[in-house]
Coordinates of N, CA and C in Angstrom, one line a residue:
X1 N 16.8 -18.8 15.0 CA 16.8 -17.5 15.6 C 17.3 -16.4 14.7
X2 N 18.2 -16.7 13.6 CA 18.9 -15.8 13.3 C 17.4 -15.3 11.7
X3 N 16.8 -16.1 11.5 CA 16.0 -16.1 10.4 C 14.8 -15.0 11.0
X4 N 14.0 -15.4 12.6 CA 13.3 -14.7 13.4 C 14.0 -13.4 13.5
X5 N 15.3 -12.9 13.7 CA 16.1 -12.1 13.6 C 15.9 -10.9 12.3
X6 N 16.4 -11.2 11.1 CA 16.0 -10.8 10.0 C 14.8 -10.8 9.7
X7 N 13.7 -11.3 10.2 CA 12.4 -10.9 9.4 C 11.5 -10.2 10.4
X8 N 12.4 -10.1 11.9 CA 11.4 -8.9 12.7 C 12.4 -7.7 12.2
X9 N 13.9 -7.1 12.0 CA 14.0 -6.7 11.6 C 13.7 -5.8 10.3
X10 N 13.3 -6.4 9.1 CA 12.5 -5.7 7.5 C 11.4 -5.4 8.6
X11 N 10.4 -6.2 9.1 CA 9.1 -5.2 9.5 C 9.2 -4.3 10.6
X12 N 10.8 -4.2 11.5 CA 10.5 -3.0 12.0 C 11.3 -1.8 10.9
X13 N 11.7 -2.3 9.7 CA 12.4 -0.9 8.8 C 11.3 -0.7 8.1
X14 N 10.6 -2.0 8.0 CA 8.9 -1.4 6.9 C 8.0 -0.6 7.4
X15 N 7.9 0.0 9.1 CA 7.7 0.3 10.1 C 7.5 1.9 9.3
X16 N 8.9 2.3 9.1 CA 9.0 3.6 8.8 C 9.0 4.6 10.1
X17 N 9.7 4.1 11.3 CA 9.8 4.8 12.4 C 10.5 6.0 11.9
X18 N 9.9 7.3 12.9 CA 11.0 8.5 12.9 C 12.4 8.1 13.9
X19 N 13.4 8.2 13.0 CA 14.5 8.3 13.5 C 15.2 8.6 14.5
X20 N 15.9 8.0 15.2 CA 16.1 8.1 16.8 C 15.1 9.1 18.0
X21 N 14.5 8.6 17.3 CA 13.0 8.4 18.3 C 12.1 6.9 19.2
X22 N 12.5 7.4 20.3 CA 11.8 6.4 20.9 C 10.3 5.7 20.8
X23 N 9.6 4.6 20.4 CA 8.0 4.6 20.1 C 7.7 3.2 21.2
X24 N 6.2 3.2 21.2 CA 5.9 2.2 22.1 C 4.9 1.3 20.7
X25 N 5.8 0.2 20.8 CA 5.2 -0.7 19.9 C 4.6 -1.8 20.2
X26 N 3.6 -2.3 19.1 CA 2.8 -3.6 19.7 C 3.3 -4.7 18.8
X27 N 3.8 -5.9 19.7 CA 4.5 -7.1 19.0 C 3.6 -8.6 19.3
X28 N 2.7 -8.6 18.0 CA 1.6 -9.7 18.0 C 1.9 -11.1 18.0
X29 N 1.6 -11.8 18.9 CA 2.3 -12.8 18.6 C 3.6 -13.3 18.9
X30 N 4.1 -12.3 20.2 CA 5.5 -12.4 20.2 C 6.2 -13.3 20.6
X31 N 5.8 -14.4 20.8 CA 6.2 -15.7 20.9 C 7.3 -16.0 22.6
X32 N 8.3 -16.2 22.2 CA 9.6 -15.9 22.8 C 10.3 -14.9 23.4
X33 N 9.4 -14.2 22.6 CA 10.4 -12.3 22.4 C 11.6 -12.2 21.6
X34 N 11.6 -12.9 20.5 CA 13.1 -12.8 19.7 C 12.7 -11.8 18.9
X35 N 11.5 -11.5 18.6 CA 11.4 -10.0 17.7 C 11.0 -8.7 18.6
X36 N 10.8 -9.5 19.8 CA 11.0 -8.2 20.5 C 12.6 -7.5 21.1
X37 N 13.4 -8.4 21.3 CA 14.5 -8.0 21.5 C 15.2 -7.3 20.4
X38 N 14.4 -7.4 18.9 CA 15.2 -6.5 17.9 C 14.5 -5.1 18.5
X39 N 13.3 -5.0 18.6 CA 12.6 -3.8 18.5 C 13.5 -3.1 20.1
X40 N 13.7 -3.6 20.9 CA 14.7 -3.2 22.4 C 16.0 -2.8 21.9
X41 N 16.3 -3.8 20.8 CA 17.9 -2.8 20.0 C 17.7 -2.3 19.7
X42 N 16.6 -1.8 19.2 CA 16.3 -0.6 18.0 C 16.0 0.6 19.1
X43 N 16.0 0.8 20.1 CA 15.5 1.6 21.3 C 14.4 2.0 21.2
X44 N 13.5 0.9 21.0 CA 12.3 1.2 21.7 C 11.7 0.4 22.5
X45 N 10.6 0.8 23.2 CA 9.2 -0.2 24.3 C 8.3 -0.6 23.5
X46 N 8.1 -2.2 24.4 CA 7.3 -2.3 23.2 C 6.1 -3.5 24.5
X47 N 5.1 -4.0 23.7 CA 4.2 -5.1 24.7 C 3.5 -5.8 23.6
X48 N 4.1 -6.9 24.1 CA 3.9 -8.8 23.4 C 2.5 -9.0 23.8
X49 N 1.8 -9.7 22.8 CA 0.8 -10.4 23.3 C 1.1 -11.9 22.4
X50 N 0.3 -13.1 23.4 CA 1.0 -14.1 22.5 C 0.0 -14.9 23.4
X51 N -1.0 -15.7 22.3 CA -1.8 -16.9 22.9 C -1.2 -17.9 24.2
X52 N -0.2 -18.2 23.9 CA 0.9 -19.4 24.5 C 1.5 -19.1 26.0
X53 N 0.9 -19.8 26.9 CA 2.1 -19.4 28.0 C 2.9 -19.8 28.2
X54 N 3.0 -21.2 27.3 CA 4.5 -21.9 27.1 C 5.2 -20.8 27.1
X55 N 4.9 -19.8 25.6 CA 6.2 -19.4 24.6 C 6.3 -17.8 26.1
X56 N 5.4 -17.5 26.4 CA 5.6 -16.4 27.3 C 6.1 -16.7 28.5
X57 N 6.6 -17.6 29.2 CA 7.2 -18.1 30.1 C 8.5 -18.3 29.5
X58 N 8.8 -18.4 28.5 CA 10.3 -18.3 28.1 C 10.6 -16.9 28.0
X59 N 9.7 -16.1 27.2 CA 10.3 -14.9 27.3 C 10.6 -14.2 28.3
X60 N 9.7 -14.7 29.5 CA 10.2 -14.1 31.0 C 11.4 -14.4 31.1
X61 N 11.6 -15.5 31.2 CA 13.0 -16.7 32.0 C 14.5 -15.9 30.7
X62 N 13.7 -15.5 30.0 CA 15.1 -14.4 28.9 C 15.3 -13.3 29.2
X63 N 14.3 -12.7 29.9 CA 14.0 -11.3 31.2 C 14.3 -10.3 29.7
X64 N 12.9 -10.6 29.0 CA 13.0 -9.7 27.6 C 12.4 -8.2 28.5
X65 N 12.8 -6.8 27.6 CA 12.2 -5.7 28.3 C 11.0 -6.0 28.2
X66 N 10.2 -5.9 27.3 CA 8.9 -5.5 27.0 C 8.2 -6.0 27.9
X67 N 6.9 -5.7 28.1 CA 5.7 -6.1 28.5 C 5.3 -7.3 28.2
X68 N 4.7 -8.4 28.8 CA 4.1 -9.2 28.5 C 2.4 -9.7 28.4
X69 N 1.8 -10.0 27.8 CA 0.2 -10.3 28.0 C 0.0 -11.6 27.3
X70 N -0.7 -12.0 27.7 CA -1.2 -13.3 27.3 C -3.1 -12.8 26.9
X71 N -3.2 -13.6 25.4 CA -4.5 -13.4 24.9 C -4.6 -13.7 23.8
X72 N -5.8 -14.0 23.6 CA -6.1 -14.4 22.0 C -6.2 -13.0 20.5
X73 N -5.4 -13.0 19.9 CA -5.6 -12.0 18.9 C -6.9 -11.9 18.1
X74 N -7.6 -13.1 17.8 CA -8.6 -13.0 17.7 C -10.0 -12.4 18.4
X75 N -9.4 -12.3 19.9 CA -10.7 -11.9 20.6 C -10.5 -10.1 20.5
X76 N -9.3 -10.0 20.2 CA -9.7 -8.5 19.9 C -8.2 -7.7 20.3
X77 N -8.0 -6.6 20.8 CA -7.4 -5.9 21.3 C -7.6 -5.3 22.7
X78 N -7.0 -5.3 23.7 CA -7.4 -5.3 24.8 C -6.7 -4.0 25.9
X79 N -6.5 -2.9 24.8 CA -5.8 -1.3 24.9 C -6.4 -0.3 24.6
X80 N -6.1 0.8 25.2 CA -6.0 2.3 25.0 C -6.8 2.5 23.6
X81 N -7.7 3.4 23.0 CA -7.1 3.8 21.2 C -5.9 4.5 21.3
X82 N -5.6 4.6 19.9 CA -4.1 5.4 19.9 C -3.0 5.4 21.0
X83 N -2.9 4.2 21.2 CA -1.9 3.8 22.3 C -0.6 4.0 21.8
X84 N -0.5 3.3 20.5 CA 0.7 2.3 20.2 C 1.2 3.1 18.5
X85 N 2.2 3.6 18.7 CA 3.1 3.9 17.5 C 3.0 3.5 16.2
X86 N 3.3 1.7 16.3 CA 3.0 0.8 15.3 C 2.9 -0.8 16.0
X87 N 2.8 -1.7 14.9 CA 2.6 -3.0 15.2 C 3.5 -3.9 14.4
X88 N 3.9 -4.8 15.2 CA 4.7 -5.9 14.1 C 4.5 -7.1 14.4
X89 N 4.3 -8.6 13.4 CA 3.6 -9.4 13.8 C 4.7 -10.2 13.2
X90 N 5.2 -11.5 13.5 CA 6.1 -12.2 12.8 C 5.5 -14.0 12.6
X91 N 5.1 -13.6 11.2 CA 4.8 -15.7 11.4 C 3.4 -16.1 12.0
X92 N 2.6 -15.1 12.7 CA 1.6 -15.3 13.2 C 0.4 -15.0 12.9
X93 N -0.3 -14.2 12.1 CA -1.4 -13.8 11.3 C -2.3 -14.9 10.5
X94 N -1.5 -15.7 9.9 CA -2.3 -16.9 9.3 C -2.9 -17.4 10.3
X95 N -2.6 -18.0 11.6 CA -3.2 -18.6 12.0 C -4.2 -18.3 12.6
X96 N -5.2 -16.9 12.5 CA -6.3 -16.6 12.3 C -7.3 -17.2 11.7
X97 N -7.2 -17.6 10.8 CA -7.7 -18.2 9.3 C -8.1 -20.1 9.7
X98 N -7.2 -20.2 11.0 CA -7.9 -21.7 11.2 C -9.0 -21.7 12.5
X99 N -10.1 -22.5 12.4 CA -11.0 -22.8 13.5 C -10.8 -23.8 14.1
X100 N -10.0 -23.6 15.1 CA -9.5 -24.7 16.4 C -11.0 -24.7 17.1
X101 N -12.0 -24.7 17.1 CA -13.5 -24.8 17.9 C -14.3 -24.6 16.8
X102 N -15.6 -24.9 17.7 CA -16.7 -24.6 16.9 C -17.1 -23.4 16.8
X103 N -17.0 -22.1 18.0 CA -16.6 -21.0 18.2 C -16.2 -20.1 17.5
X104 N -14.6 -20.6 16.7 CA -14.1 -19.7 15.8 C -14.8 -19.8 14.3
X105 N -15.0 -18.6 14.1 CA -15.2 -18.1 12.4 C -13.9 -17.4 12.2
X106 N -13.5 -17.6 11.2 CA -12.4 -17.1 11.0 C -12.7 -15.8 10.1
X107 N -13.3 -15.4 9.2 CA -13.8 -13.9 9.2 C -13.8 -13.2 10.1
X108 N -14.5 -13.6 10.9 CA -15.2 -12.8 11.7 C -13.9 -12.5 13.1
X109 N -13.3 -13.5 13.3 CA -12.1 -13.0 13.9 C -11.0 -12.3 13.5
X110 N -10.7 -12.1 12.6 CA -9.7 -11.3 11.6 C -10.5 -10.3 11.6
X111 N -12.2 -10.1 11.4 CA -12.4 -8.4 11.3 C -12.3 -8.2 12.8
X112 N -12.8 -8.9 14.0 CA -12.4 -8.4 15.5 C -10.9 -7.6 15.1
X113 N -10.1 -8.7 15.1 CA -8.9 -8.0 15.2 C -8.3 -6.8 14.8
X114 N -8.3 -6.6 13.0 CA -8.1 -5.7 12.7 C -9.1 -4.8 13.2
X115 N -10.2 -4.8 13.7 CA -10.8 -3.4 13.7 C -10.3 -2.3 15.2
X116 N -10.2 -3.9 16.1 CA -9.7 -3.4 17.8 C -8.1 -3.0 17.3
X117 N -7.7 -3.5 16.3 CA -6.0 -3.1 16.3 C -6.0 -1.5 15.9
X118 N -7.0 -1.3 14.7 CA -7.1 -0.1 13.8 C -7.3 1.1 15.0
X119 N -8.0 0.6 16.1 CA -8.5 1.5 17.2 C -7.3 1.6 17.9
X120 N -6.4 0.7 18.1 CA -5.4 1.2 19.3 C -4.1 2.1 18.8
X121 N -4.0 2.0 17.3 CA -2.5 2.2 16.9 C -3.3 4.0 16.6
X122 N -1.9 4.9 16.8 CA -1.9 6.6 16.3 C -2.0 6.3 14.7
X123 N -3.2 7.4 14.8 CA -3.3 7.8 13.3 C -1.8 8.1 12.4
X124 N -2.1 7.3 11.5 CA -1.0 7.8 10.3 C 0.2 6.6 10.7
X125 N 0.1 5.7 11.7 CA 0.9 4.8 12.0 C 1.2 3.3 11.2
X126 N 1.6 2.5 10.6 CA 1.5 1.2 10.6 C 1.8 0.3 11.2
X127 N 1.0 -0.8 11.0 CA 0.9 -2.2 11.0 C 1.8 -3.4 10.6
X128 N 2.9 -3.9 10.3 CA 3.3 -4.8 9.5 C 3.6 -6.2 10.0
X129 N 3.1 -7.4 9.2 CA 2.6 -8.5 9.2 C 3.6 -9.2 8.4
X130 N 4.3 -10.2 8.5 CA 4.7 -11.6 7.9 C 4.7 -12.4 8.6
X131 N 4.0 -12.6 7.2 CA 2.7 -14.1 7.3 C 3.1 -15.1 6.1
X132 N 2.8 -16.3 6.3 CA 3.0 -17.6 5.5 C 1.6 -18.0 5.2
X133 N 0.6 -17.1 4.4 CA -0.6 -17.9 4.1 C -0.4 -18.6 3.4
X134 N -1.3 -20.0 3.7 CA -2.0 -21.1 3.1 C -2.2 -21.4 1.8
X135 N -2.8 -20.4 1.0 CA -3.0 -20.3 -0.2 C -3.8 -19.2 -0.7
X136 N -4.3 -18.8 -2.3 CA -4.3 -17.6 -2.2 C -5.6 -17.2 -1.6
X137 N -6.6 -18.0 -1.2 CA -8.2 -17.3 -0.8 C -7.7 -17.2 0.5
X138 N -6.6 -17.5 1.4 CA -6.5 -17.4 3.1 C -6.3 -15.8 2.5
X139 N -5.2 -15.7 1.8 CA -4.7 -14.0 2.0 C -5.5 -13.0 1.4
X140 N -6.1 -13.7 0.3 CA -7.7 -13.1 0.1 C -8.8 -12.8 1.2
X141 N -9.0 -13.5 2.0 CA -9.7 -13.2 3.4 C -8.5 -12.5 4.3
X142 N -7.8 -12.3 4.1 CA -7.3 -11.8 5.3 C -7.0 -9.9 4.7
X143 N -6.3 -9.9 3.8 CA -6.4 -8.9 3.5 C -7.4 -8.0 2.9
X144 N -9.1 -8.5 2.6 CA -9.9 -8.2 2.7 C -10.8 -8.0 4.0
X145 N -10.4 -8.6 5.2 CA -10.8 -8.5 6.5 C -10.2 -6.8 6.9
X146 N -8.4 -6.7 6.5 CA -7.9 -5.8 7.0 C -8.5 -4.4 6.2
X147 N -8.8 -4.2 5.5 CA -9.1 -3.3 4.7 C -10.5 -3.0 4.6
X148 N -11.8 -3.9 5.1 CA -13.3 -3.4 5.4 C -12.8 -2.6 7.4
X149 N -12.0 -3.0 7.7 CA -11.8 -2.6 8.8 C -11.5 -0.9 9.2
X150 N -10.6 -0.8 8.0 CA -10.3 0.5 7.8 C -8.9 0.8 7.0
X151 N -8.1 0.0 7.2 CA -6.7 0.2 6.9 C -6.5 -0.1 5.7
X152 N -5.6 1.0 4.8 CA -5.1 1.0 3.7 C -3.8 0.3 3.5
X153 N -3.4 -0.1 2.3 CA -2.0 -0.6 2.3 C -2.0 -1.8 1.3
X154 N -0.9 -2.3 2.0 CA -0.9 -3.7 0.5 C 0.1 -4.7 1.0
X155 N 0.2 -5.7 -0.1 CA 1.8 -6.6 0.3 C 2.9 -6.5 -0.2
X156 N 3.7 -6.4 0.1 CA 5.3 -6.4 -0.6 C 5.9 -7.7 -0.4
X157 N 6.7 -7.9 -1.1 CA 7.2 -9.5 -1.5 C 8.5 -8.8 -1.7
X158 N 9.4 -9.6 -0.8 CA 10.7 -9.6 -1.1 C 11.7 -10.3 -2.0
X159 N 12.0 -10.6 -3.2 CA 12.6 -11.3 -3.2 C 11.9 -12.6 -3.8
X160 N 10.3 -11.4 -4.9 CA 9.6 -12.8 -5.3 C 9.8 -13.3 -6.4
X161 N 11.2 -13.2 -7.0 CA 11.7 -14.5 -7.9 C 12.4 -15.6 -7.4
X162 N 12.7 -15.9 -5.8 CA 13.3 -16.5 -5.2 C 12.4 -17.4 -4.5
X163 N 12.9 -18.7 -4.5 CA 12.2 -20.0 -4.0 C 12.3 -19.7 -2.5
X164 N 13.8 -19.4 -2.3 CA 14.3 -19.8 -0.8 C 13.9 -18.5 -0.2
X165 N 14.3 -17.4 -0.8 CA 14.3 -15.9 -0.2 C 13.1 -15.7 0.0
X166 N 12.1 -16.1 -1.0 CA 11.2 -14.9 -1.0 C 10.5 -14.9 0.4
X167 N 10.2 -13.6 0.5 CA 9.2 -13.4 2.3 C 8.2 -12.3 2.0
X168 N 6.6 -12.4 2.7 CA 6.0 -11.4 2.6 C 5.3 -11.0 3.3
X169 N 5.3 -9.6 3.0 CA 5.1 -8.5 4.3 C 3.2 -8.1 4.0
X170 N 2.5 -8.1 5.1 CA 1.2 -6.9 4.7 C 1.3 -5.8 5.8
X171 N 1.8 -4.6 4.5 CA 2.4 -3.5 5.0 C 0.6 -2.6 5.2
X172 N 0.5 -2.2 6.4 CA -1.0 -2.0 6.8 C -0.9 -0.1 7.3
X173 N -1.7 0.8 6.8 CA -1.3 1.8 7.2 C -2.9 2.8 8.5
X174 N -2.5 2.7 9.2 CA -3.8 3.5 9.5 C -4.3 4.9 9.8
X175 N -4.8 4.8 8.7 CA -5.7 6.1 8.7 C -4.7 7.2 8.4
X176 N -4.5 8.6 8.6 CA -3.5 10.0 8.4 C -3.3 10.2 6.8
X177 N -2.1 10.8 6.1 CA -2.2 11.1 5.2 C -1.8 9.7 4.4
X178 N -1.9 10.1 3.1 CA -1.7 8.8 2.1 C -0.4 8.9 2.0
X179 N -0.3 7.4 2.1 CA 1.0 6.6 2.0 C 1.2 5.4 1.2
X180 N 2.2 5.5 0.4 CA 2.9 4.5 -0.5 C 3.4 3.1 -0.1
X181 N 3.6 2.2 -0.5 CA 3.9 0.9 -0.9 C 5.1 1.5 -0.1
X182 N 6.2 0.4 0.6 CA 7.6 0.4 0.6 C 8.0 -0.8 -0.7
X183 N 9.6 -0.2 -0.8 CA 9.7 -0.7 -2.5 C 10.3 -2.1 -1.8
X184 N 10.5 -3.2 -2.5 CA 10.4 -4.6 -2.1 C 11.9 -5.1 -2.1
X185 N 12.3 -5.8 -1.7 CA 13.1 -5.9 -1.8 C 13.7 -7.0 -2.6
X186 N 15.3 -7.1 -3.2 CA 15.5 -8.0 -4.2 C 14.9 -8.0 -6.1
X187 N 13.9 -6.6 -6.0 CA 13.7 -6.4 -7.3 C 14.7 -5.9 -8.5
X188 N 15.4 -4.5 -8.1 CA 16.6 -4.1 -8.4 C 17.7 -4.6 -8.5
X189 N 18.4 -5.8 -7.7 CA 19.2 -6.8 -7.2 C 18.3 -7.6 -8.9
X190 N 17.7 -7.7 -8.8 CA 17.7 -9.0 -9.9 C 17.6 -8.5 -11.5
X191 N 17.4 -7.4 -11.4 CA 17.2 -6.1 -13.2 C 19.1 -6.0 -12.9
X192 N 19.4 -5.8 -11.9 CA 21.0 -5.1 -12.1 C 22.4 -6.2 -12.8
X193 N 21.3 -7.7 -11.9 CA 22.0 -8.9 -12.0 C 22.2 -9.2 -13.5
X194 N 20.5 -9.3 -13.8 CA 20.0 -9.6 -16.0 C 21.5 -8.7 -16.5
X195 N 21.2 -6.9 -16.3 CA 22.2 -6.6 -17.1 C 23.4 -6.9 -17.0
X196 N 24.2 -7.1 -15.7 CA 25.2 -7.5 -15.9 C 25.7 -8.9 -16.4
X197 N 24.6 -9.6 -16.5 CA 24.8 -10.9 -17.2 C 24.6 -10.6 -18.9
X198 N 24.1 -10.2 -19.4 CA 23.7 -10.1 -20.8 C 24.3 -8.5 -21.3
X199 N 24.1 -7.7 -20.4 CA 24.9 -6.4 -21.0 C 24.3 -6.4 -22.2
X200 N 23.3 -6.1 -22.7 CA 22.7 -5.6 -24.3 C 21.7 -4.7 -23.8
X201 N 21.2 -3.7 -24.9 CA 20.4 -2.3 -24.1 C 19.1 -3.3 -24.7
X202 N 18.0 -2.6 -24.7 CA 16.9 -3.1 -24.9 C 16.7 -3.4 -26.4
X203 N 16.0 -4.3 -27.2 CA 16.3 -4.2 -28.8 C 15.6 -2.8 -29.3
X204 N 15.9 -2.8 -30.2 CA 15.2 -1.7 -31.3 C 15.2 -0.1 -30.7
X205 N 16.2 0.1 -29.1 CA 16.4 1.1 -28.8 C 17.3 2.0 -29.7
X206 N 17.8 3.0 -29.2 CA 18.5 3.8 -29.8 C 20.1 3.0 -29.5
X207 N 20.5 2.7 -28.3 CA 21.9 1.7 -27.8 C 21.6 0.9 -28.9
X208 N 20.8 0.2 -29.3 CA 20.6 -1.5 -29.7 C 21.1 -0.5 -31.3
X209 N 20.6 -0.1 -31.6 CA 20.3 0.6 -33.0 C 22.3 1.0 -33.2
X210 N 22.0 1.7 -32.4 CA 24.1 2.5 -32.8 C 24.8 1.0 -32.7
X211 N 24.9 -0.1 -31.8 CA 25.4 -0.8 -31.4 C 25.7 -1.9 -32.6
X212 N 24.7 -1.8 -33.4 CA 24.4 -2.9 -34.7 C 25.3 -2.3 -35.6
X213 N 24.9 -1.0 -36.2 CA 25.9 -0.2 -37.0 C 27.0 0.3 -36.8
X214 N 27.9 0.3 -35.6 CA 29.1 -0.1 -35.3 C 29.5 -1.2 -35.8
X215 N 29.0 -3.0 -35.4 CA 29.3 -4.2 -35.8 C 29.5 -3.9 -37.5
X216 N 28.5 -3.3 -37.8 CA 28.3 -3.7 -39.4 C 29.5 -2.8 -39.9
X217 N 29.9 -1.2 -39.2 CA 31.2 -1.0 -39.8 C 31.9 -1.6 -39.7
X218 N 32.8 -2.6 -38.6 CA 34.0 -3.2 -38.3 C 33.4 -4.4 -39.8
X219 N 32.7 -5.2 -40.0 CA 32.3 -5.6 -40.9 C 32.8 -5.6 -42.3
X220 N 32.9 -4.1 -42.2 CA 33.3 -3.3 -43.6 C 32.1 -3.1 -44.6
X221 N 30.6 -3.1 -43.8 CA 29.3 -3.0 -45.2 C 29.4 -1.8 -44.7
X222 N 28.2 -0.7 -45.8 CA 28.0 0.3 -46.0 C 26.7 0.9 -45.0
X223 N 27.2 1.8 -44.4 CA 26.2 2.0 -43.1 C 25.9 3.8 -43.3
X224 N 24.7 3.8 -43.0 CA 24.3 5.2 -43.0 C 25.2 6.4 -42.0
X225 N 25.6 7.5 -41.9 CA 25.6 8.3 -40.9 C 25.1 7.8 -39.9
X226 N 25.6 7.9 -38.5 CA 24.5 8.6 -37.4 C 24.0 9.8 -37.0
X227 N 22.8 10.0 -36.8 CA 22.1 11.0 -36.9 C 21.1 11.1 -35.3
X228 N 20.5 12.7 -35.2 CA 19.6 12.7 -34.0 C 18.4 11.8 -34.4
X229 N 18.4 11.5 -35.5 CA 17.0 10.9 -35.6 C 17.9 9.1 -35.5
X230 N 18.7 8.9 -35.4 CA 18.8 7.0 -35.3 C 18.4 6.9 -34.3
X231 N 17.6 5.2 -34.7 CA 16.9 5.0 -33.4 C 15.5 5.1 -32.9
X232 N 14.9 6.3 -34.0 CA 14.2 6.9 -33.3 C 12.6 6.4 -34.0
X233 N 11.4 6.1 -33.0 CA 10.7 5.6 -33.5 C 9.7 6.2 -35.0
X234 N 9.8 5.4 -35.7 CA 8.6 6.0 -36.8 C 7.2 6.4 -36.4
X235 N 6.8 7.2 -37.2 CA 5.1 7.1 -37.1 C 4.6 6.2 -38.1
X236 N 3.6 5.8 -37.6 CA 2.6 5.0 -38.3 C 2.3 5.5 -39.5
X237 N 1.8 4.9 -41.0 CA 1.5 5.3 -41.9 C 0.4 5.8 -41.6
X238 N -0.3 6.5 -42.6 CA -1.7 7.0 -42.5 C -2.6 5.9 -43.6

């Protein structure tokens, strides 16, 4: 719970909601409702859809706020256009990609979806998705499905030097003005870590440069001045 916790969390901050503003969000896949009860702390409304009536009969019996529906994400979206704020999906997207029937194509359900999702959400809104694909052609179809659909955007990887941490998002934007990547998480965390472990500036910088001819004074050899020019790259011969 507490793992479901933290990773509907990052995708409602990857969300990019306006700030103590109420939104009506769509939570794909919502299982239980454990990521919808973040989005309920966060104060907003929001409406689950979730294949399972298992998992939606628990979320009743937890008397989660949101709305509940039962349906296949594959067969499309089943709302308003421009209903919904944004979207958050947790752990559920891959399984698009498999054909439980003869029925399912899995292309072809992934473009249903994103295209009915692209229709329901307000322009200029996102989409965010963590997902555990399969390998890299599932997220190659998938994120080629999202993107002939209409929506721009990409993935962010949190934490992708890490075996255990790492987690990843497809941050999906629809339609309105152009919008950037959110910055990933754990990247900075691991440049800040290097320096603090090795503490040396980059070689052949100007730090690296003064830093050597300090040593060589304590040394006691014969060292040049420093100058505005130490350091500083040469030009090429002609």
């Amino acid at each position: 719970m507490a793992v479901q916790q933290e990773l509907s969390e990052r995708a409602l901050e990857l969300l990019a909601l306006p700030e103590d503003e109420p939104c009506l969000l769509l939570d794909l896949g919502c299982g239980s409702g454990l990521s919808g009860e973040v989005l309920t702390e966060s104060g907003h409304m929001w409406v689950g859809l979730d294949i399972s009536p298992a998992m939606l009969s628990v979320a009743q019996d937890r008397e989660e706020e949101g709305d509940l529906l039962l349906g296949d994400m594959g067969n499309g979206m089943p709302f308003r256009a421009g209903s919904f704020d944004g979207a958050i999906s947790i752990s559920a997207l891959q399984w698009l990609c498999n054909a439980d029937s003869k029925e399912h194509h899995p292309p072809r359900r992934l473009f249903k979806f994103f295209t009915t999702l692209y229709a329901v959400l307000r322009r200029g809104s996102r989409a965010v998705f963590q997902l555990y694909p399969e390998n890299d052609k599932q997220l190659e179809l998938i994120t080629g499905q999202s993107m002939r659909a209409g929506f721009t955007g990409g993935l962010v990887v949190d934490f992708p030097n890490s075996t255990k941490a790492k987690k990843m998002y497809l941050c999906l934007f629809a339609g309105g003005t152009t919008q950037s990547l959110p910055r990933p998480l754990g990247v900075e965390q691991t440049q800040t870590r290097k320096e603090r472990l090795w503490g040396k500036p980059p070689k052949k910088s100007r730090e690296w440069v003064l830093a050597k001819k300090e040593r060589n004074r304590r040394q006691g050899k014969d060292v040049r001045p420093d100058s505005k020019y130490t350091g500083r790259m040469r030009k090429g011969a002609f």
